[in-house]
CSV table of C-alpha atoms in Angstrom, one decimal:
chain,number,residue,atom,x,y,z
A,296,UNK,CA,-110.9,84.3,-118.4
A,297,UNK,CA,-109.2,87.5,-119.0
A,298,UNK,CA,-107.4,88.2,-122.5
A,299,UNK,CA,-104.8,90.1,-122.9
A,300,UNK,CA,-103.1,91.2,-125.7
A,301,UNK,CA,-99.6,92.3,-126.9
A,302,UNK,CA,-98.0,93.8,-129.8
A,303,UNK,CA,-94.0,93.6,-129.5
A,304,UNK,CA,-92.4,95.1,-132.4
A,305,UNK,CA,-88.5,94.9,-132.5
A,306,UNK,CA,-87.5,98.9,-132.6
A,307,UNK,CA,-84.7,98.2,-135.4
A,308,UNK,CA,-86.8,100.1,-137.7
A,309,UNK,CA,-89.8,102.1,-138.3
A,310,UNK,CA,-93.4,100.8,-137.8
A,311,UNK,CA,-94.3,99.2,-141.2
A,312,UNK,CA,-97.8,98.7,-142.6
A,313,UNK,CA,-97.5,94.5,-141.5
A,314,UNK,CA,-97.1,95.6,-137.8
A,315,UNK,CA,-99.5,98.4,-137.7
A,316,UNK,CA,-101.8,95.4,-139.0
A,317,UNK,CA,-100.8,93.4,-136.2
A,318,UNK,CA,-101.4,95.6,-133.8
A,319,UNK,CA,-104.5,96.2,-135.1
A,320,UNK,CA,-105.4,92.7,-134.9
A,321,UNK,CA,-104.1,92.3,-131.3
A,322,UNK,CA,-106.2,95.4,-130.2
A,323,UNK,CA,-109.2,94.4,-132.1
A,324,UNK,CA,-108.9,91.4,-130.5
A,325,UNK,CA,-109.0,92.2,-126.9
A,326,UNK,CA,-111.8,94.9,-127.6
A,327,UNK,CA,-114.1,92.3,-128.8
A,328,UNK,CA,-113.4,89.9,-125.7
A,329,UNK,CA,-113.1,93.1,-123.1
A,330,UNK,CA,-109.4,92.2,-122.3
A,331,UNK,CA,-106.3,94.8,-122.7
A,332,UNK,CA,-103.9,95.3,-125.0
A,333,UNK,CA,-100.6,95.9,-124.4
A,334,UNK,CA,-97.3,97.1,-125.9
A,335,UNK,CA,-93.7,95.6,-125.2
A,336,UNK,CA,-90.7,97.1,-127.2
A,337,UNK,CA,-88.7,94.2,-128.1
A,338,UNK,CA,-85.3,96.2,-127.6
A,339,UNK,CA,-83.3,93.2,-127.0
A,340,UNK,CA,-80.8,93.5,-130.2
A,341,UNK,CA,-79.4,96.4,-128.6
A,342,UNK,CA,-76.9,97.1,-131.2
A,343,UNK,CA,-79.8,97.7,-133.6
A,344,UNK,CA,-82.5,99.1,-131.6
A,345,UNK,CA,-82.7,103.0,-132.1
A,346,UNK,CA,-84.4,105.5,-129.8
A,347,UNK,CA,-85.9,106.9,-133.0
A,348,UNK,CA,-87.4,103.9,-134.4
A,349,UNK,CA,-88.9,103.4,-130.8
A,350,UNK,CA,-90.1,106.6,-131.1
A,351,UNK,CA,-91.6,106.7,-134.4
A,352,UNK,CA,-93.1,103.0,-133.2
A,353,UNK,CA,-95.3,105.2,-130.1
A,354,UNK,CA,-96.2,108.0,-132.3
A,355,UNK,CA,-97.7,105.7,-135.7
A,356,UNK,CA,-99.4,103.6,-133.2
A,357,UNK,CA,-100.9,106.7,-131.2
A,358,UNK,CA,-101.5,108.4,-134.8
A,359,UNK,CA,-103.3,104.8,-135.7
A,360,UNK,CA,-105.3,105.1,-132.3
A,361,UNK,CA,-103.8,101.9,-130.8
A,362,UNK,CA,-102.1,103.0,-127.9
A,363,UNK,CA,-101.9,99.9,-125.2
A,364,UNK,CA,-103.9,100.3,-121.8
A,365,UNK,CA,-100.9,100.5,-119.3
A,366,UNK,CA,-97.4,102.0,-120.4
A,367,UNK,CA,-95.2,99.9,-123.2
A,368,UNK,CA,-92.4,97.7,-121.5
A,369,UNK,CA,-89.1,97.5,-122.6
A,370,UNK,CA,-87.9,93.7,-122.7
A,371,UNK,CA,-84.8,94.6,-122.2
A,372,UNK,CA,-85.9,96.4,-118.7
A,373,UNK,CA,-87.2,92.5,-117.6
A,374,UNK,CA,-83.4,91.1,-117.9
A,375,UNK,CA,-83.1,90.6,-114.8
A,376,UNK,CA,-86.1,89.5,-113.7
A,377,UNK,CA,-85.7,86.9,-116.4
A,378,UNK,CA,-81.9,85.2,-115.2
A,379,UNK,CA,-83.5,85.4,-111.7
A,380,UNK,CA,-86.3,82.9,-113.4
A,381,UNK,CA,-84.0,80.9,-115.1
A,382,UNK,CA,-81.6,80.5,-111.8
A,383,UNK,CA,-84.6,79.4,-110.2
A,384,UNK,CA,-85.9,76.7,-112.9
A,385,UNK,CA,-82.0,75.2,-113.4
A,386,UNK,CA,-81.7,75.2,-108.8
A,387,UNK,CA,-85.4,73.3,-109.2
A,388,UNK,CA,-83.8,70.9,-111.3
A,389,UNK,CA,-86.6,71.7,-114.3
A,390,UNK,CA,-84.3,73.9,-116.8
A,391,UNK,CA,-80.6,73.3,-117.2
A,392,UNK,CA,-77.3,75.3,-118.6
A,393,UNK,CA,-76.3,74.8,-122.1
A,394,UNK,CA,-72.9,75.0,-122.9
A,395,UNK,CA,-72.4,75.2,-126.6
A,396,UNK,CA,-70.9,77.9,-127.9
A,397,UNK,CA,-73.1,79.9,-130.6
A,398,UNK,CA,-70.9,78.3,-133.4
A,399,UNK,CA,-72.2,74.3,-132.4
């Protein structure tokens, strides 16, 4: 079995002392068991994400050493592969659409 890893910090603010331990904790992790450790910005509150906050996020984890082993994805770069996902579980018959309004 293959581990792998993830930190996913939400870039709404700078990289605090309880995610750099996270991420710590997620690399240490995959070190010991020789799996990977990755890094996905979670960018989906896109009215409070900031470039800089990403930015600062890259350069405290690079400055900690903890830099993931392939490049950091952006969730908000897997939107559509995630409806196309979600069409196909609700077309299978195993998902289905909610209608409720955010208010219910």
């Amino acid at each position: 079995m293959n581990v792998v890893t993830r930190f996913a910090p939400s870039p709404t603010g700078f990289l605090h002392i309880g995610g750099a331990r996270t991420a710590l904790f997620n690399w240490l992790f995959a070190r010991h068991h020789g799996g990977t450790y990755l890094l996905r910005i979670e960018d989906t509150d896109r009215a409070r994400s900031t470039a800089e906050a990403i930015e600062a996020i890259h350069d405290g984890l690079s400055w900690l050493g903890l830099e993931g082993d392939a490049p950091a994805v952006s969730q908000s770069a897997q939107a559509p592969r995630h409806a196309e996902v979600a069409m196909q579980l609700v077309e299978a018959g195993a998902a289905y659409r909610c209608y409720l309004s955010d208010r219910a």
